[in-house]
Amino acid sequence: MKRGTTVFLKITVLLIGATVLALCIFLLPWLANYSVKMFPEYAYLQYPVLIGLYVTAIPFFIALYQALRLLSCIDNNNAFSELSVKALQNIKYDAIVISALYIIGAVSLLLLNALHPGIALIGLTIILASAVIAVFAEVLQRLLRNALDMKSENDLTV
């Protein structure tokens, strides 16, 4: 892969991270306060929901860091390495954790009769997107593992 492509992908990953960080810092607290003003009967959920969203941001940022590590491996012509396999494995686990946390949050809100259909749709979208990312990372991890096995087998043959 050309160096320009990986630089573009790194910049994209950093922009995604900066956007989500800005949303976490500025938009989420504002939305929480606005929701409390609009729906005072759900004011008791303001901080638990905010904490839940911030907790799900942690594996998201870890996955972005792993994506940057993977792109650095590709940049250094070291794409077929254990480090790349490990980065894909960590991305897969982070995606699974995000899906699980959103499932737990949706079930909790459902049990409290506070799951609005719009919020449920957004949560379902995030759950499905994270699941797709986990499956895709698993497939890439297996392909990379097979390529590494073939490479080491060929190195031993020669």
PDB file of C-alpha atoms in Angstrom:
ATOM      1  CA  MET A   1       0.000   0.000   0.000  1.00  0.00           C
ATOM      2  CA  LYS A   2       1.323   3.426  -0.868  1.00  0.00           C
ATOM      3  CA  ARG A   3       2.477   5.653   1.951  1.00  0.00           C
ATOM      4  CA  GLY A   4       0.003   8.379   0.941  1.00  0.00           C
ATOM      5  CA  THR A   5      -2.906   5.997   1.451  1.00  0.00           C
ATOM      6  CA  THR A   6      -1.836   5.065   4.969  1.00  0.00           C
ATOM      7  CA  VAL A   7      -1.249   8.705   5.835  1.00  0.00           C
ATOM      8  CA  PHE A   8      -4.774   9.499   4.616  1.00  0.00           C
ATOM      9  CA  LEU A   9      -6.170   6.622   6.694  1.00  0.00           C
ATOM     10  CA  LYS A  10      -4.232   7.750   9.778  1.00  0.00           C
ATOM     11  CA  ILE A  11      -5.554  11.288   9.382  1.00  0.00           C
ATOM     12  CA  THR A  12      -9.070   9.888   8.984  1.00  0.00           C
ATOM     13  CA  VAL A  13      -8.733   7.803  12.157  1.00  0.00           C
ATOM     14  CA  LEU A  14      -7.417  10.834  14.049  1.00  0.00           C
ATOM     15  CA  LEU A  15     -10.281  13.001  12.765  1.00  0.00           C
ATOM     16  CA  ILE A  16     -12.812  10.386  13.839  1.00  0.00           C
ATOM     17  CA  GLY A  17     -11.202  10.269  17.272  1.00  0.00           C
ATOM     18  CA  ALA A  18     -11.155  14.064  17.592  1.00  0.00           C
ATOM     19  CA  THR A  19     -14.800  14.286  16.520  1.00  0.00           C
ATOM     20  CA  VAL A  20     -15.951  11.680  19.031  1.00  0.00           C
ATOM     21  CA  LEU A  21     -13.858  13.294  21.772  1.00  0.00           C
ATOM     22  CA  ALA A  22     -15.422  16.686  21.017  1.00  0.00           C
ATOM     23  CA  LEU A  23     -18.883  15.113  21.081  1.00  0.00           C
ATOM     24  CA  CYS A  24     -18.117  13.491  24.430  1.00  0.00           C
ATOM     25  CA  ILE A  25     -16.831  16.733  25.917  1.00  0.00           C
ATOM     26  CA  PHE A  26     -19.316  19.238  24.528  1.00  0.00           C
ATOM     27  CA  LEU A  27     -22.419  17.634  23.033  1.00  0.00           C
ATOM     28  CA  LEU A  28     -23.190  14.801  25.462  1.00  0.00           C
ATOM     29  CA  PRO A  29     -23.383  16.959  28.619  1.00  0.00           C
ATOM     30  CA  TRP A  30     -25.479  19.539  26.777  1.00  0.00           C
ATOM     31  CA  LEU A  31     -27.843  16.839  25.480  1.00  0.00           C
ATOM     32  CA  ALA A  32     -28.131  15.364  28.959  1.00  0.00           C
ATOM     33  CA  ASN A  33     -29.086  18.739  30.457  1.00  0.00           C
ATOM     34  CA  TYR A  34     -31.485  19.448  27.606  1.00  0.00           C
ATOM     35  CA  SER A  35     -33.142  16.049  28.054  1.00  0.00           C
ATOM     36  CA  VAL A  36     -33.602  16.679  31.765  1.00  0.00           C
ATOM     37  CA  LYS A  37     -35.309  20.000  31.001  1.00  0.00           C
ATOM     38  CA  MET A  38     -37.545  18.422  28.359  1.00  0.00           C
ATOM     39  CA  PHE A  39     -38.344  15.239  30.304  1.00  0.00           C
ATOM     40  CA  PRO A  40     -37.941  15.886  34.047  1.00  0.00           C
ATOM     41  CA  GLU A  41     -39.495  12.502  34.859  1.00  0.00           C
ATOM     42  CA  TYR A  42     -36.307  10.855  33.537  1.00  0.00           C
ATOM     43  CA  ALA A  43     -33.876  13.157  35.358  1.00  0.00           C
ATOM     44  CA  TYR A  44     -32.667  10.275  37.521  1.00  0.00           C
ATOM     45  CA  LEU A  45     -31.219   8.637  34.385  1.00  0.00           C
ATOM     46  CA  GLN A  46     -29.056  11.601  33.370  1.00  0.00           C
ATOM     47  CA  TYR A  47     -25.826  10.539  35.048  1.00  0.00           C
ATOM     48  CA  PRO A  48     -26.136   6.760  34.624  1.00  0.00           C
ATOM     49  CA  VAL A  49     -26.686   7.208  30.885  1.00  0.00           C
ATOM     50  CA  LEU A  50     -23.809   9.703  30.617  1.00  0.00           C
ATOM     51  CA  ILE A  51     -21.483   7.373  32.508  1.00  0.00           C
ATOM     52  CA  GLY A  52     -22.556   4.478  30.292  1.00  0.00           C
ATOM     53  CA  LEU A  53     -21.818   6.465  27.147  1.00  0.00           C
ATOM     54  CA  TYR A  54     -18.426   7.556  28.472  1.00  0.00           C
ATOM     55  CA  VAL A  55     -17.580   3.951  29.405  1.00  0.00           C
ATOM     56  CA  THR A  56     -18.383   2.833  25.855  1.00  0.00           C
ATOM     57  CA  ALA A  57     -16.062   5.553  24.534  1.00  0.00           C
ATOM     58  CA  ILE A  58     -13.084   3.863  26.218  1.00  0.00           C
ATOM     59  CA  PRO A  59     -13.027   0.711  24.037  1.00  0.00           C
ATOM     60  CA  PHE A  60     -13.791   2.913  21.019  1.00  0.00           C
ATOM     61  CA  PHE A  61     -10.618   4.956  21.581  1.00  0.00           C
ATOM     62  CA  ILE A  62      -8.609   1.799  22.274  1.00  0.00           C
ATOM     63  CA  ALA A  63      -9.815   0.391  18.932  1.00  0.00           C
ATOM     64  CA  LEU A  64      -8.799   3.617  17.177  1.00  0.00           C
ATOM     65  CA  TYR A  65      -5.342   3.337  18.741  1.00  0.00           C
ATOM     66  CA  GLN A  66      -5.106  -0.267  17.540  1.00  0.00           C
ATOM     67  CA  ALA A  67      -6.108   0.873  14.039  1.00  0.00           C
ATOM     68  CA  LEU A  68      -3.266   3.410  14.127  1.00  0.00           C
ATOM     69  CA  ARG A  69      -0.856   0.656  15.209  1.00  0.00           C
ATOM     70  CA  LEU A  70      -2.061  -1.525  12.349  1.00  0.00           C
ATOM     71  CA  LEU A  71      -1.586   1.305   9.867  1.00  0.00           C
ATOM     72  CA  SER A  72       1.918   1.898  11.226  1.00  0.00           C
ATOM     73  CA  CYS A  73       2.738  -1.771  10.663  1.00  0.00           C
ATOM     74  CA  ILE A  74       1.490  -1.465   7.088  1.00  0.00           C
ATOM     75  CA  ASP A  75       3.508   1.721   6.657  1.00  0.00           C
ATOM     76  CA  ASN A  76       6.688  -0.030   7.824  1.00  0.00           C
ATOM     77  CA  ASN A  77       6.148  -2.962   5.409  1.00  0.00           C
ATOM     78  CA  ASN A  78       5.476  -5.139   8.424  1.00  0.00           C
ATOM     79  CA  ALA A  79       1.837  -5.923   7.735  1.00  0.00           C
ATOM     80  CA  PHE A  80       2.354  -9.694   7.991  1.00  0.00           C
ATOM     81  CA  SER A  81       3.449  -9.796  11.615  1.00  0.00           C
ATOM     82  CA  GLU A  82       2.207 -10.884  15.001  1.00  0.00           C
ATOM     83  CA  LEU A  83       1.723  -7.232  15.901  1.00  0.00           C
ATOM     84  CA  SER A  84      -0.845  -6.863  13.129  1.00  0.00           C
ATOM     85  CA  VAL A  85      -2.667 -10.001  14.245  1.00  0.00           C
ATOM     86  CA  LYS A  86      -2.689  -8.730  17.827  1.00  0.00           C
ATOM     87  CA  ALA A  87      -4.021  -5.313  16.735  1.00  0.00           C
ATOM     88  CA  LEU A  88      -6.869  -6.968  14.816  1.00  0.00           C
ATOM     89  CA  GLN A  89      -7.630  -9.189  17.790  1.00  0.00           C
ATOM     90  CA  ASN A  90      -7.806  -6.141  20.081  1.00  0.00           C
ATOM     91  CA  ILE A  91     -10.079  -4.324  17.622  1.00  0.00           C
ATOM     92  CA  LYS A  92     -12.361  -7.369  17.585  1.00  0.00           C
ATOM     93  CA  TYR A  93     -12.518  -7.506  21.386  1.00  0.00           C
ATOM     94  CA  ASP A  94     -13.180  -3.769  21.623  1.00  0.00           C
ATOM     95  CA  ALA A  95     -16.050  -4.059  19.134  1.00  0.00           C
ATOM     96  CA  ILE A  96     -17.521  -6.952  21.121  1.00  0.00           C
ATOM     97  CA  VAL A  97     -17.247  -4.944  24.353  1.00  0.00           C
ATOM     98  CA  ILE A  98     -18.993  -1.955  22.748  1.00  0.00           C
ATOM     99  CA  SER A  99     -21.825  -4.184  21.520  1.00  0.00           C
ATOM    100  CA  ALA A 100     -22.171  -5.837  24.921  1.00  0.00           C
ATOM    101  CA  LEU A 101     -22.229  -2.507  26.761  1.00  0.00           C
ATOM    102  CA  TYR A 102     -24.923  -1.128  24.464  1.00  0.00           C
ATOM    103  CA  ILE A 103     -26.976  -4.308  24.873  1.00  0.00           C
ATOM    104  CA  ILE A 104     -26.696  -4.007  28.657  1.00  0.00           C
ATOM    105  CA  GLY A 105     -27.691  -0.343  28.470  1.00  0.00           C
ATOM    106  CA  ALA A 106     -30.660  -1.029  26.207  1.00  0.00           C
ATOM    107  CA  VAL A 107     -31.917  -3.829  28.432  1.00  0.00           C
ATOM    108  CA  SER A 108     -31.485  -1.621  31.515  1.00  0.00           C
ATOM    109  CA  LEU A 109     -33.455   1.218  29.929  1.00  0.00           C
ATOM    110  CA  LEU A 110     -36.085  -1.232  28.732  1.00  0.00           C
ATOM    111  CA  LEU A 111     -36.531  -2.617  32.250  1.00  0.00           C
ATOM    112  CA  LEU A 112     -36.960   0.942  33.544  1.00  0.00           C
ATOM    113  CA  ASN A 113     -39.537   1.722  30.838  1.00  0.00           C
ATOM    114  CA  ALA A 114     -37.268   4.501  29.582  1.00  0.00           C
ATOM    115  CA  LEU A 115     -36.214   3.156  26.184  1.00  0.00           C
ATOM    116  CA  HIS A 116     -37.520   5.575  23.593  1.00  0.00           C
ATOM    117  CA  PRO A 117     -37.868   4.014  20.110  1.00  0.00           C
ATOM    118  CA  GLY A 118     -35.473   6.581  18.587  1.00  0.00           C
ATOM    119  CA  ILE A 119     -32.835   5.815  21.195  1.00  0.00           C
ATOM    120  CA  ALA A 120     -33.423   2.095  20.682  1.00  0.00           C
ATOM    121  CA  LEU A 121     -32.848   2.517  16.940  1.00  0.00           C
ATOM    122  CA  ILE A 122     -29.600   4.422  17.479  1.00  0.00           C
ATOM    123  CA  GLY A 123     -28.445   1.806  20.006  1.00  0.00           C
ATOM    124  CA  LEU A 124     -29.348  -1.029  17.644  1.00  0.00           C
ATOM    125  CA  THR A 125     -27.388   0.650  14.862  1.00  0.00           C
ATOM    126  CA  ILE A 126     -24.324   0.939  17.096  1.00  0.00           C
ATOM    127  CA  ILE A 127     -24.698  -2.668  18.257  1.00  0.00           C
ATOM    128  CA  LEU A 128     -24.942  -3.968  14.686  1.00  0.00           C
ATOM    129  CA  ALA A 129     -22.089  -1.771  13.423  1.00  0.00           C
ATOM    130  CA  SER A 130     -19.847  -2.987  16.243  1.00  0.00           C
ATOM    131  CA  ALA A 131     -20.810  -6.587  15.529  1.00  0.00           C
ATOM    132  CA  VAL A 132     -19.960  -6.144  11.843  1.00  0.00           C
ATOM    133  CA  ILE A 133     -16.598  -4.627  12.780  1.00  0.00           C
ATOM    134  CA  ALA A 134     -15.918  -7.550  15.150  1.00  0.00           C
ATOM    135  CA  VAL A 135     -16.734 -10.119  12.455  1.00  0.00           C
ATOM    136  CA  PHE A 136     -14.668  -8.254   9.855  1.00  0.00           C
ATOM    137  CA  ALA A 137     -11.700  -8.012  12.251  1.00  0.00           C
ATOM    138  CA  GLU A 138     -12.014 -11.744  12.990  1.00  0.00           C
ATOM    139  CA  VAL A 139     -11.979 -12.613   9.285  1.00  0.00           C
ATOM    140  CA  LEU A 140      -8.963 -10.384   8.657  1.00  0.00           C
ATOM    141  CA  GLN A 141      -7.222 -11.820  11.701  1.00  0.00           C
ATOM    142  CA  ARG A 142      -7.705 -15.391  10.446  1.00  0.00           C
ATOM    143  CA  LEU A 143      -6.540 -14.462   6.948  1.00  0.00           C
ATOM    144  CA  LEU A 144      -3.469 -12.752   8.354  1.00  0.00           C
ATOM    145  CA  ARG A 145      -2.776 -15.692  10.651  1.00  0.00           C
ATOM    146  CA  ASN A 146      -2.967 -18.100   7.670  1.00  0.00           C
ATOM    147  CA  ALA A 147      -0.669 -15.842   5.648  1.00  0.00           C
ATOM    148  CA  LEU A 148       1.803 -15.759   8.535  1.00  0.00           C
ATOM    149  CA  ASP A 149       1.714 -19.543   8.826  1.00  0.00           C
ATOM    150  CA  MET A 150       2.352 -19.920   5.095  1.00  0.00           C
ATOM    151  CA  LYS A 151       5.145 -17.363   5.248  1.00  0.00           C
ATOM    152  CA  SER A 152       6.879 -19.119   8.127  1.00  0.00           C
ATOM    153  CA  GLU A 153       6.430 -22.463   6.368  1.00  0.00           C
ATOM    154  CA  ASN A 154       7.999 -21.069   3.193  1.00  0.00           C
ATOM    155  CA  ASP A 155      10.852 -19.519   5.189  1.00  0.00           C
ATOM    156  CA  LEU A 156      11.591 -22.935   6.718  1.00  0.00           C
ATOM    157  CA  THR A 157      11.457 -24.630   3.315  1.00  0.00           C
ATOM    158  CA  VAL A 158      14.039 -22.376   1.700  1.00  0.00           C
TER     159      VAL A 158
END
